[in-house]
Each structure stands twice: as C-alpha cells, then as structure tokens.
Short mmCIF file of C-alpha atoms and ligand atoms in Angstrom, two decimals:
data_model
loop_
_atom_site.label_atom_id
_atom_site.label_comp_id
_atom_site.label_asym_id
_atom_site.label_seq_id
_atom_site.Cartn_x
_atom_site.Cartn_y
_atom_site.Cartn_z
CA UNK A 205 24.81 -44.90 -4.93
CA UNK A 206 21.16 -44.69 -3.88
CA UNK A 207 19.98 -43.60 -0.35
CA UNK A 208 18.05 -46.83 1.12
CA UNK A 209 15.80 -44.58 2.94
CA UNK A 210 14.93 -42.07 0.26
CA UNK A 211 16.04 -43.57 -2.73
CA UNK A 212 17.59 -40.46 -3.79
CA UNK A 213 20.69 -40.82 -5.49
CA UNK A 214 23.57 -39.46 -3.36
CA UNK A 215 27.12 -38.72 -4.44
CA UNK A 216 29.23 -38.30 -1.33
CA UNK A 217 30.13 -42.23 -1.36
CA UNK A 218 31.29 -42.45 1.67
CA UNK A 219 34.25 -39.70 0.90
CA UNK A 220 35.41 -38.09 4.65
CA UNK A 221 34.28 -34.54 5.49
CA UNK A 222 36.39 -32.86 8.33
CA UNK A 223 34.81 -29.33 9.61
CA UNK A 224 37.08 -27.17 11.80
CA UNK A 225 35.29 -24.23 13.78
CA UNK A 226 35.75 -20.84 14.60
CA UNK A 227 33.82 -17.81 16.27
CA UNK A 228 30.83 -18.09 18.24
CA UNK A 229 28.31 -20.59 19.12
CA UNK A 230 26.54 -19.63 16.16
CA UNK A 231 29.01 -20.89 14.20
CA UNK A 232 29.29 -24.49 16.34
CA UNK A 233 25.62 -24.52 15.44
CA UNK A 234 26.10 -24.05 11.85
CA UNK A 235 28.68 -26.41 11.11
CA UNK A 236 26.27 -28.99 13.10
CA UNK A 237 23.74 -28.25 10.36
CA UNK A 238 26.76 -28.56 7.57
CA UNK A 239 27.46 -31.72 8.56
CA UNK A 240 23.79 -32.96 8.13
CA UNK A 241 23.73 -31.67 4.84
CA UNK A 242 26.39 -32.91 3.78
CA UNK A 243 25.87 -36.47 5.48
CA UNK A 244 22.40 -36.80 3.52
CA UNK A 245 24.16 -36.56 0.47
CA UNK A 246 26.48 -39.72 1.40
CA UNK A 247 29.78 -37.76 3.09
CA UNK A 248 31.08 -39.39 6.39
CA UNK A 249 32.25 -37.45 9.44
CA UNK A 250 35.23 -37.71 10.26
CA UNK A 251 37.47 -36.00 13.32
CA UNK A 252 40.93 -36.78 11.93
CA UNK A 253 41.66 -34.21 9.55
CA UNK A 254 44.25 -36.38 8.10
CA UNK A 255 41.91 -38.68 6.76
CA UNK A 256 39.46 -36.46 5.37
CA UNK A 257 38.74 -36.32 1.45
CA UNK A 258 37.34 -32.62 2.32
CA UNK A 259 38.12 -30.01 4.79
CA UNK A 260 36.04 -27.14 5.31
CA UNK A 261 36.77 -24.18 7.86
CA UNK A 262 33.87 -22.43 9.32
CA UNK A 263 35.53 -18.83 9.70
CA UNK A 264 34.76 -15.88 11.66
CA UNK A 265 35.56 -12.35 10.63
CA UNK A 266 34.51 -10.35 14.09
CA UNK A 267 38.00 -9.12 14.68
CA UNK A 268 41.03 -9.15 12.41
CA UNK A 269 42.92 -11.55 14.86
CA UNK A 270 40.25 -13.85 14.21
CA UNK A 271 41.06 -13.81 10.79
CA UNK A 272 44.67 -13.86 10.71
CA UNK A 273 44.21 -17.00 12.97
CA UNK A 274 42.17 -18.59 9.82
CA UNK A 275 44.97 -17.20 7.30
CA UNK A 276 47.70 -19.17 9.18
CA UNK A 277 45.83 -22.37 9.27
CA UNK A 278 45.09 -22.27 5.89
CA UNK A 279 48.53 -22.00 5.06
CA UNK A 280 49.08 -24.95 6.90
CA UNK A 281 46.18 -26.85 4.63
CA UNK A 282 47.72 -26.41 1.75
CA UNK A 283 50.85 -27.91 2.67
CA UNK A 284 48.73 -31.18 3.94
CA UNK A 285 47.16 -30.86 0.22
CA UNK A 286 50.66 -30.87 -1.53
CA UNK A 287 50.69 -34.24 -0.01
CA UNK A 288 47.58 -35.02 -1.02
CA UNK A 289 46.55 -33.66 -4.17
CA UNK A 290 43.34 -34.83 -3.95
CA UNK A 291 42.10 -32.69 -0.95
CA UNK A 292 39.23 -30.54 -1.46
CA UNK A 293 39.44 -27.35 0.70
CA UNK A 294 36.50 -24.95 1.78
CA UNK A 295 36.04 -21.83 3.63
CA UNK A 296 32.72 -21.44 4.66
CA UNK A 297 31.18 -18.93 7.09
CA UNK A 298 31.71 -15.08 8.08
CA UNK A 299 35.20 -15.07 6.10
CA UNK A 300 33.70 -16.47 2.78
CA UNK A 301 31.10 -14.17 3.06
CA UNK A 302 33.45 -10.71 3.74
CA UNK A 303 36.34 -12.20 1.33
CA UNK A 304 34.64 -14.09 -1.53
CA UNK A 305 36.87 -12.25 -4.10
CA UNK A 306 40.30 -13.11 -2.45
CA UNK A 307 39.44 -16.29 -1.66
CA UNK A 308 38.28 -17.26 -5.37
CA UNK A 309 41.37 -16.04 -7.36
CA UNK A 310 45.11 -15.79 -6.62
CA UNK A 311 47.24 -17.54 -3.91
CA UNK A 312 44.76 -17.56 -1.17
CA UNK A 313 42.00 -19.60 -3.51
CA UNK A 314 40.72 -22.57 -1.66
CA UNK A 315 38.37 -25.01 -3.80
CA UNK A 316 34.76 -24.11 -2.02
CA UNK A 317 33.50 -20.91 -0.86
CA UNK A 318 30.00 -20.90 1.26
CA UNK A 319 28.33 -18.10 2.83
CA UNK A 320 26.15 -18.56 6.14
CA UNK A 321 23.04 -18.97 4.02
CA UNK A 322 24.43 -21.13 1.31
CA UNK A 323 24.87 -24.47 3.58
CA UNK A 324 22.10 -26.17 1.81
CA UNK A 325 23.82 -25.84 -1.61
CA UNK A 326 27.05 -27.40 -0.25
CA UNK A 327 26.33 -31.07 -1.55
CA UNK A 328 26.54 -29.20 -5.31
CA UNK A 329 29.71 -27.04 -4.80
CA UNK A 330 31.81 -29.87 -3.36
CA UNK A 331 30.93 -31.74 -6.41
CA UNK A 332 32.05 -28.64 -8.87
CA UNK A 333 35.18 -28.54 -6.82
CA UNK A 334 35.20 -32.61 -7.30
CA UNK A 335 34.80 -32.23 -10.98
CA UNK A 336 37.93 -29.35 -11.35
CA UNK A 337 36.34 -26.10 -11.08
CA UNK A 338 35.39 -23.92 -8.09
CA UNK A 339 32.44 -24.18 -5.96
CA UNK A 340 31.21 -20.91 -4.68
CA UNK A 341 28.12 -19.50 -3.30
CA UNK A 342 27.77 -16.23 -0.88
CA UNK A 343 24.41 -15.02 -1.66
CA UNK A 344 22.58 -13.93 1.50
CA UNK A 345 18.91 -15.09 1.78
CA UNK A 346 15.96 -12.90 3.82
CA UNK A 347 14.41 -16.30 4.48
CA UNK A 348 17.20 -19.00 5.11
CA UNK A 349 16.69 -20.71 9.14
CA UNK A 350 17.74 -23.94 8.08
CA UNK A 351 14.34 -24.68 10.29
CA UNK A 352 13.98 -28.20 9.60
CA UNK A 353 17.13 -29.70 9.13
CA UNK A 354 18.34 -31.77 12.20
CA UNK A 355 22.09 -30.74 13.28
CA UNK A 356 24.08 -33.39 13.77
CA UNK A 357 25.33 -33.08 17.23
CA UNK A 358 29.15 -33.08 17.07
CA UNK A 359 29.81 -32.08 20.72
CA UNK A 360 29.12 -35.66 22.12
CA UNK A 361 28.72 -35.13 25.86
CA UNK A 362 24.97 -35.71 25.11
CA UNK A 363 23.68 -33.78 27.92
CA UNK A 364 23.77 -30.00 26.62
CA UNK A 365 23.33 -28.40 23.10
CA UNK A 366 22.90 -25.45 20.94
CA UNK A 367 19.42 -24.84 19.32
CA UNK A 368 19.59 -21.80 16.56
CA UNK A 369 16.45 -19.84 17.16
CA UNK A 370 17.06 -17.18 14.52
CA UNK A 371 20.08 -15.97 12.00
CA UNK A 372 21.35 -12.62 11.17
CA UNK A 373 21.34 -9.16 12.80
CA UNK A 374 20.00 -5.93 11.99
CA UNK A 375 21.21 -3.54 14.93
CA UNK A 376 24.05 -2.68 12.66
CA UNK A 377 26.51 -1.39 16.23
CA UNK A 378 29.10 0.64 14.27
CA UNK A 379 31.71 -1.72 14.99
CA UNK A 380 30.37 -4.89 13.80
CA UNK A 381 30.80 -6.80 10.60
CA UNK A 382 27.89 -9.39 11.88
CA UNK A 383 25.02 -7.56 9.90
CA UNK A 384 27.21 -7.80 6.52
CA UNK A 385 28.37 -11.47 6.78
CA UNK A 386 25.53 -12.93 7.89
CA UNK A 387 22.61 -10.44 6.77
CA UNK A 388 18.85 -9.73 7.73
CA UNK A 389 17.54 -10.94 11.19
CA UNK A 390 15.25 -13.57 10.70
CA UNK A 391 13.41 -16.00 13.26
CA UNK A 392 12.97 -19.80 12.75
CA UNK A 393 9.61 -21.44 13.26
CA UNK A 394 8.79 -21.98 16.80
CA UNK A 395 7.28 -25.17 16.56
CA UNK A 396 10.38 -26.70 14.69
CA UNK A 397 12.36 -25.34 17.65
CA UNK A 398 10.76 -26.77 20.32
CA UNK A 399 10.41 -29.74 18.54
CA UNK A 400 14.12 -30.01 18.46
CA UNK A 401 14.49 -29.18 21.90
CA UNK A 402 12.09 -31.89 22.66
CA UNK A 403 13.63 -34.52 20.81
CA UNK A 404 17.01 -33.64 22.61
CA UNK A 405 15.20 -34.05 25.86
CA UNK A 406 13.72 -37.46 24.66
CA UNK A 407 17.30 -38.39 23.58
CA UNK A 408 18.88 -37.86 26.85
CA UNK A 409 19.87 -34.01 26.67
CA UNK A 410 19.30 -32.21 30.00
CA UNK A 411 20.02 -28.53 28.80
CA UNK A 412 19.40 -26.24 25.80
CA UNK A 413 21.09 -23.19 24.53
CA UNK A 414 18.60 -21.23 22.46
CA UNK A 415 21.03 -19.17 19.74
CA UNK A 416 20.95 -15.90 18.10
CA UNK A 417 22.78 -12.62 17.88
CA UNK A 418 19.68 -10.70 19.53
CA UNK A 419 17.26 -13.21 20.91
CA UNK A 420 14.78 -10.67 22.76
CA UNK A 421 14.00 -9.53 19.40
CA UNK A 422 12.76 -13.37 18.40
CA UNK A 423 9.23 -12.99 16.93
CA UNK A 424 7.25 -15.49 14.16
CA UNK A 425 3.64 -14.71 13.87
CA UNK A 426 2.38 -13.95 17.56
CA UNK A 427 5.27 -15.80 19.21
CA UNK A 428 7.65 -13.35 20.65
CA UNK A 429 10.91 -14.42 22.83
CA UNK A 430 9.36 -14.55 26.26
CA UNK A 431 6.61 -17.23 25.01
CA UNK A 432 9.12 -19.27 22.60
CA UNK A 433 11.31 -19.58 26.24
CA UNK A 434 7.86 -20.27 28.06
CA UNK A 435 7.19 -23.41 25.53
CA UNK A 436 10.72 -24.66 25.31
CA UNK A 437 10.75 -24.61 29.24
CA UNK A 438 7.64 -26.50 29.50
CA UNK A 439 8.95 -29.55 27.64
CA UNK A 440 9.89 -30.89 31.08
CA UNK A 441 11.06 -29.29 34.53
CA UNK A 442 14.09 -31.65 34.09
CA UNK A 443 15.45 -29.41 31.10
CA UNK A 444 17.64 -26.41 31.60
CA UNK A 445 16.91 -23.58 29.12
CA UNK A 446 19.64 -21.14 28.51
CA UNK A 447 20.06 -18.42 25.64
CA UNK A 448 22.11 -16.14 24.21
CA UNK A 449 22.83 -13.03 23.27
CA UNK A 450 20.62 -10.36 24.76
CA UNK A 451 20.75 -6.79 23.59
CA UNK A 452 20.47 -4.48 26.48
CA UNK A 453 17.84 -2.33 24.12
CA UNK A 454 15.56 -4.90 24.13
CA UNK A 455 15.77 -6.77 27.77
CA UNK A 456 11.91 -6.64 28.68
CA UNK A 457 10.16 -6.82 31.95
CA UNK A 458 8.12 -9.45 30.43
CA UNK A 459 11.31 -11.42 29.58
CA UNK A 460 12.48 -10.98 33.02
CA UNK A 461 9.33 -11.99 34.47
CA UNK A 462 9.49 -15.53 32.67
CA UNK A 463 12.62 -16.24 33.27
CA UNK A 464 11.69 -15.35 37.00
CA UNK A 465 8.51 -17.66 37.14
CA UNK A 466 10.26 -21.05 35.95
CA UNK A 467 13.13 -22.27 37.73
CA UNK A 468 14.53 -24.53 34.83
CA UNK A 469 15.05 -21.01 32.80
CA UNK A 470 18.67 -20.79 34.14
CA UNK A 471 19.55 -17.54 36.40
CA UNK A 472 22.33 -16.04 33.96
CA UNK A 473 21.80 -13.31 31.35
CA UNK A 474 24.66 -12.29 28.96
CA UNK A 475 24.05 -8.44 28.44
CA UNK A 476 26.81 -7.19 26.40
CA UNK A 477 27.36 -3.66 27.66
CA UNK A 478 30.20 -2.93 25.38
CA UNK A 479 30.87 0.70 27.38
CA UNK A 480 29.85 2.09 30.02
CA UNK A 481 29.89 5.88 28.79
CA UNK A 482 27.18 6.97 27.14
CA UNK A 483 29.08 9.46 24.76
CA UNK A 484 30.57 5.91 23.54
CA UNK A 485 27.60 3.72 23.38
CA UNK A 486 25.73 6.70 21.29
CA UNK A 487 28.95 6.23 18.70
CA UNK A 488 28.40 2.61 18.96
CA UNK A 489 24.85 3.11 18.09
CA UNK A 490 23.82 0.76 20.67
CA UNK A 491 20.53 2.73 21.11
CA UNK A 492 20.79 2.68 25.23
CA UNK A 493 22.22 4.90 27.88
CA UNK A 494 24.39 3.66 30.66
CA UNK A 495 21.49 4.53 32.91
CA UNK A 496 18.94 2.57 30.68
CA UNK A 497 21.66 -0.40 30.85
CA UNK A 498 21.85 -0.39 34.69
CA UNK A 499 18.08 -0.07 35.13
CA UNK A 500 18.01 -3.48 33.11
CA UNK A 501 20.42 -4.85 35.79
CA UNK A 502 18.31 -3.40 38.62
CA UNK A 503 15.11 -5.04 37.05
CA UNK A 504 17.13 -8.13 36.94
CA UNK A 505 18.47 -8.07 40.35
CA UNK A 506 14.86 -7.14 41.50
CA UNK A 507 13.11 -10.15 40.44
CA UNK A 508 15.96 -12.79 40.32
CA UNK A 509 18.83 -11.47 43.05
CA UNK A 510 20.65 -14.87 42.27
CA UNK A 511 20.72 -14.23 38.64
CA UNK A 512 24.52 -13.91 36.98
CA UNK A 513 25.24 -11.35 34.78
CA UNK A 514 28.10 -11.34 32.61
CA UNK A 515 29.28 -9.07 29.46
CA UNK A 516 31.07 -8.21 26.51
CA UNK A 517 33.34 -5.04 26.61
CA UNK A 518 35.51 -3.23 23.97
CA UNK A 519 38.20 -1.41 24.89
CA UNK A 520 39.49 1.63 22.57
CA UNK A 521 36.67 2.25 20.52
CA UNK A 522 36.86 5.59 18.20
CA UNK A 523 37.17 8.73 20.47
CA UNK A 524 37.03 6.78 23.76
CA UNK A 525 38.89 9.36 26.16
CA UNK A 526 40.35 8.43 29.38
CA UNK A 527 37.01 9.59 30.96
CA UNK A 528 35.18 7.07 28.83
CA UNK A 529 37.41 4.49 29.78
CA UNK A 530 36.68 5.25 33.90
CA UNK A 531 33.34 4.96 33.01
CA UNK A 532 33.52 1.37 31.68
CA UNK A 533 35.43 0.62 34.82
CA UNK A 534 32.82 2.16 36.96
CA UNK A 535 30.08 0.45 35.18
CA UNK A 536 31.90 -3.09 36.01
CA UNK A 537 32.24 -2.29 39.83
CA UNK A 538 28.76 -1.35 39.90
CA UNK A 539 27.35 -4.20 38.08
CA UNK A 540 29.57 -6.55 39.71
CA UNK A 541 29.78 -8.85 36.56
CA UNK A 542 30.40 -12.56 37.35
CA UNK A 543 31.97 -12.98 33.98
CA UNK A 544 33.19 -10.90 30.91
CA UNK A 545 34.26 -11.26 27.38
CA UNK A 546 37.09 -8.21 26.99
CA UNK A 547 38.39 -7.24 23.33
CA UNK A 548 40.44 -4.44 21.99
CA UNK A 549 38.58 -2.67 19.86
CA UNK A 550 39.44 -3.85 15.73
CA UNK A 551 38.46 -1.68 12.93
CA UNK A 552 36.14 -3.97 10.15
CA UNK A 553 36.04 -2.83 6.47
CA UNK A 554 32.56 -1.76 5.21
CA UNK A 555 31.34 -0.73 9.02
CA UNK A 556 29.94 2.47 9.95
CA UNK A 557 32.75 3.04 12.26
CA UNK A 558 35.47 2.49 9.73
CA UNK A 559 33.70 4.73 7.10
CA UNK A 560 32.86 7.46 9.08
CA UNK A 561 34.75 7.50 12.83
CA UNK A 562 38.45 7.64 13.60
CA UNK A 563 40.15 4.50 14.28
CA UNK A 564 42.42 7.00 17.07
CA UNK A 565 42.71 5.10 20.10
CA UNK A 566 46.91 4.32 19.98
CA UNK A 567 47.39 0.67 20.03
CA UNK A 568 49.63 0.69 23.24
CA UNK A 569 46.42 2.87 24.96
CA UNK A 570 43.86 0.14 23.59
CA UNK A 571 46.31 -2.52 25.38
CA UNK A 572 46.59 -0.75 28.47
CA UNK A 573 43.25 -0.19 28.87
CA UNK A 574 41.98 -3.62 27.88
CA UNK A 575 44.92 -4.94 30.66
CA UNK A 576 42.96 -2.63 33.02
CA UNK A 577 39.51 -4.08 32.36
CA UNK A 578 40.82 -7.48 32.56
CA UNK A 579 42.52 -6.93 35.95
CA UNK A 580 39.43 -5.62 37.40
CA UNK A 581 37.32 -8.23 35.85
CA UNK A 582 39.71 -10.90 37.28
CA UNK A 583 39.34 -9.30 40.69
CA UNK A 584 35.17 -8.98 40.13
CA UNK A 585 35.02 -12.99 39.05
CA UNK A 586 36.78 -13.94 42.30
CA UNK A 587 34.60 -11.88 44.35
CA UNK A 588 31.74 -13.54 42.28
CA UNK A 589 33.36 -17.12 43.24
CA UNK A 590 34.22 -16.57 47.01
CA UNK A 591 30.59 -15.51 47.59
CA UNK A 592 29.41 -18.73 46.67
CA UNK A 593 31.51 -20.36 49.07
CA UNK A 594 29.16 -22.36 51.67
CA UNK A 595 25.96 -21.87 49.25
CA UNK A 596 23.95 -24.98 48.02
CA UNK A 597 23.53 -25.13 44.13
CA UNK A 598 22.28 -27.93 41.95
CA UNK A 599 24.67 -29.11 39.36
CA UNK A 600 23.79 -30.52 35.93
CA UNK A 601 26.79 -33.04 35.47
CA UNK A 602 28.68 -32.77 32.08
CA UNK A 603 31.37 -35.19 32.14
CA UNK A 604 34.63 -36.44 34.26
CA UNK A 605 36.78 -33.84 35.56
CA UNK A 606 39.85 -33.56 32.87
CA UNK A 607 41.93 -33.26 36.05
CA UNK A 608 40.84 -36.26 38.13
CA UNK A 609 38.60 -39.40 36.76
CA UNK A 610 36.95 -39.70 40.04
CA UNK A 611 35.61 -36.40 40.00
CA UNK A 612 32.91 -34.72 38.02
CA UNK A 613 32.09 -31.79 36.67
CA UNK A 614 28.90 -29.76 35.90
CA UNK A 615 27.55 -26.42 36.12
CA UNK A 616 25.05 -24.23 38.38
CA UNK A 617 22.03 -22.41 37.17
CA UNK A 618 24.37 -19.58 36.88
CA UNK A 619 26.33 -21.18 34.62
CA UNK A 620 29.86 -21.57 36.91
CA UNK A 621 31.58 -24.53 36.45
CA UNK A 622 31.73 -26.83 39.66
CA UNK A 623 33.98 -29.77 40.24
CA UNK A 624 33.17 -32.28 42.74
CA UNK A 625 33.95 -36.33 43.98
CA UNK A 626 32.05 -38.61 41.55
CA UNK A 627 29.84 -40.72 44.04
CA UNK A 628 27.62 -42.57 41.97
CA UNK A 629 26.73 -39.95 39.40
CA UNK A 630 27.18 -39.69 35.57
CA UNK A 631 26.66 -36.87 32.98
CA UNK A 632 22.58 -35.81 32.98
CA UNK A 633 22.16 -36.45 36.53
CA UNK A 634 21.08 -33.35 39.02
CA UNK A 635 23.23 -33.50 42.16
CA UNK A 636 22.92 -30.95 44.99
CA UNK A 637 26.51 -29.62 45.74
CA UNK A 638 27.74 -27.08 48.47
CA UNK A 639 30.49 -25.43 47.31
CA UNK A 640 33.72 -25.50 49.59
CA UNK A 641 36.07 -23.14 47.64
CA UNK A 642 37.53 -22.09 44.56
CA UNK A 643 40.20 -20.82 41.71
CA UNK A 644 39.59 -18.19 39.72
CA UNK A 645 37.79 -19.98 37.14
CA UNK A 646 36.59 -22.94 39.03
CA UNK A 647 34.26 -23.83 42.20
CA UNK A 648 35.02 -27.06 43.87
CA UNK A 649 32.23 -28.75 46.13
CA UNK A 650 30.76 -31.62 47.78
CA UNK A 651 27.61 -33.44 47.22
CA UNK A 652 24.95 -32.80 49.93
CA UNK A 653 23.80 -36.35 50.98
N1 LIG B 761 36.59 -5.08 17.44
C1 LIG B 761 36.54 -5.61 18.67
N2 LIG B 761 35.56 -6.21 19.53
C2 LIG B 761 34.27 -6.69 18.81
N3 LIG B 761 33.14 -7.30 18.84
C3 LIG B 761 32.34 -6.92 17.83
N4 LIG B 761 32.86 -6.47 17.14
C4 LIG B 761 34.24 -5.77 17.11
C5 LIG B 761 35.06 -5.49 16.84
N5 LIG B 761 34.86 -4.67 15.87
C6 LIG B 761 32.96 -7.99 20.28
C7 LIG B 761 31.54 -7.25 20.50
C8 LIG B 761 30.55 -8.50 20.58
C9 LIG B 761 31.36 -9.36 20.63
C10 LIG B 761 30.84 -10.74 20.22
O1 LIG B 761 32.45 -9.05 19.95
O2 LIG B 761 32.17 -6.78 22.25
O3 LIG B 761 29.47 -8.18 21.59
FE1 LIG B 762 32.47 -14.16 14.33
FE2 LIG B 762 30.32 -12.79 14.26
FE3 LIG B 762 30.60 -14.41 11.98
FE4 LIG B 762 29.70 -15.28 14.81
S1 LIG B 762 28.83 -13.91 13.42
S2 LIG B 762 31.47 -16.12 13.31
S3 LIG B 762 31.08 -14.13 15.91
S4 LIG B 762 31.87 -12.73 12.64
#
C-alpha cells in the first residue's frame, strides 16, 4: 500500500493496533507518540482489544507491584492469543528496558520488545514479528526526544493535553529505577514544544501540562524552564499551563516569580518531598535537607499564597527509624499538603539502594507507617477542601459529571475537581463558581451569575 500524501510505501495496511498504558503521565504521552508512529505506517488505532491485530503494553517498573500487575495482564493476553494465534503481543516502555532477556526467551516471551527510546523503530519491529521472528530494540539514546512527532491524542476530552518537554533522568535518587529504564536526561527543542502547544490551543484545547521527570532542569541553548514556561503561557491568556514534576533542589525563585507573573500558569506545584527526615533524604540522594524543602515552600507561599502544593512520599526506606517517620508526618503537617501520592518503599534491582543499602524496615512496619501517612493526608486534604468552601474559583470545564448528566466537572487553577450544574456550558468553557460543599475528593459549587 502507498501513502497518498507522502507516496511512501506503508506496511500496516489497515491492521489494527491497541495500546494499553500503565505508569506515569510520561507513559501516557509516549503511547500517543507510539500511535502516531504506527499510524504513519498504515496501522489503525482501535480501542477494542478484541479486534486488534497488534497489542502493545506500555509498562512501568517503578515499584514491584506495578510489574506484578503487568505480568498478570500478560498471562491474560496469552489466553487471548491461544484463541487468536495471529495476534501479536508487545511489551514496550520501562519493563521492556529492564527485563529484555526475560521477555525475549522462555515462557514469558513476547513478540515485540521496545524500550522508551525505540519507538520510531516499532514498525520494523512489528514487521519482524509478523514475519515470524522477534522484534527487539532496547537501545537507549542520548538524543531522542521525538521532538517533531505529533502525538495522536487518545484521551479525547479535547480540553487538556500532556506535552513532553524532556526525557530521561540524571538525578539517580538511590531508590529509583527511572535513570536505568529511561536513560540520560535530554530536553526537547523549545520551538517544537511551543508549536505543539499552539496547535493544541488552535484546536480548542485550553490546558497543557508540560511533562518531564524533572522539568526544572529543562534547558536547550539559552532557554531554561522559566523561559519555556513563559513562552507557552504567552500563546494565549485562555490557555492554562501546568507542569510536572519539579525536583525541590531545582525549584528556583525565578520559576516561582515567573508563575506569579502570569495568571494562566496554574497555581499548583507538585513538589515530591519523599521524606521529612534529612538523614533519610541524604540516603535517598535527594540533595536537599528538610530545611531547604521548607524554605522552598515558604518562597512559594510568599509569592503565591493561593498555590496548591502536592507531594510524593515513601514509607519505610532503608534505615528509616520511628523518629524519621515522625519527621515525615510533621513535614506533612507543616506544609499542609493539598494532595499526596504515598507509597511503601519497594526495592528495585540495580539501584544504588539495592546494591549498597539494606531494605531493613519490616513489611508490617512499612504498612503501618504508610497507613499513618495516608490517614494524616486524608485529614489534610479534607481540611484543604473545607477551606475552599465559600471561596470563588474560575473552573475550566472538562466534561459532563460521571454521576449526573445535568452537571459538569472541571478544575480550579489549583487542580481540584469541582462539580456544578451545567447551565449553558460545555467542555472548554471557563466558569466562575462559588464552592458550596465538598467530599474528600471533590468540591461542589454553583455558578456565579
Ligand atoms: N519504591 C517506592 N516508591 C518509589 N517511587 C520511586 N521509586 C520508588 C520505589 N523504589 C515513588 C517516588 C516518586 C514516585 C513517582 O514514585 O515517590 O516520586
Ligand atoms: Fe514507571 Fe517511572 Fe517508567 Fe514512568 S518513568 S513508567 S513511573 S518506571
């Protein structure tokens, strides 16, 4: 078959592709790149796995339970293939990178194995698998950013989209597998980022989230992250801009000032603390102390008193004492996080912690500490929601509420979900709302007419 636009031969020939995505937002963005690459080759995306010819699973290695879930899913897919022998199954992303040998041979073997930097090569890998071989490419690159590939937006809310601005990570936190699965840090060309965001805006999108493992260290030529953020925010005052994730060590005053200077840069900072104990932070190789972290929070509060601060926390890291754990709880209180992702430490093969530190906190202690952390955060989140009652917010509408179709839901600049009566509004509208009530996860409001 020939592509009528480019006159290139394409090999997909209308065969159907399905991709299932696990893990972080970067992976969601990567899946959109994968679909774009495969569509150019003549494959057609389907969201029905039962009619797919090729199924790719975009995987995550961050914790052991993430990988266990995917092994379980793979067993189910093998069942599907027994009924449909022509079905091709591929594992792509972080697990492909980490576990290539196991995925190529033996009972866990799949047809296609592609690491996070090998997605341009996928059409060839799929062809090899179609010819009866195995398509394998797990080479990491120091340059690949998929800069000019236009992602195929699969979420289809048509209002908010992710835009990847960098890949990889050079921080080497001692617990983390990402530097090994995603390779070295590299930033994507600024002009392509701004062009992608502008195209999204012209197509009706009203919010972009700039994504990277550590967006604060973005740099291409003399464009650093505050400069990039500003250029994207200048596309239109009607375009909201968010970003994730920030590393506290690189959270600069200039970034905070840039945010404060533009109302369409959202008042929300995800600032993973991981622990409230300086001794633990040191073993984690986080390169900041509790005091430094609190200083950054203070700077944010000084310039943007209405800014939401959210975090990631790990319970039971190597050598964590009861006192260290108390320090995490007190940090949470002191900051008053609006929201947190909370995890039990999970040892990952090949990391510094696995090689040099002892995973010595017993599992039941980890569980007990995590439970305490979760209970405290539930209280803090509720307090944060209650504080909003009576206040006014501008909501960007994302869609119709799942519970009732006469209600809409959207988000505040602080990234909280608000549900309110539809009025004459639709997705993509900005609506001024007064908060009238809340549950633990949602705010309820009414339009200010
Ligand atoms: N165990 C538990 N949590 C981890 N994270 C990263 N690595 C691990 C691990 N080995 C958490 C961190 C990070 C988030 C994405 O996942 O909190 O910020
Ligand atoms: Fe999971 Fe980290 Fe890979 Fe994202 S980068 S998919 S969180 S291991």
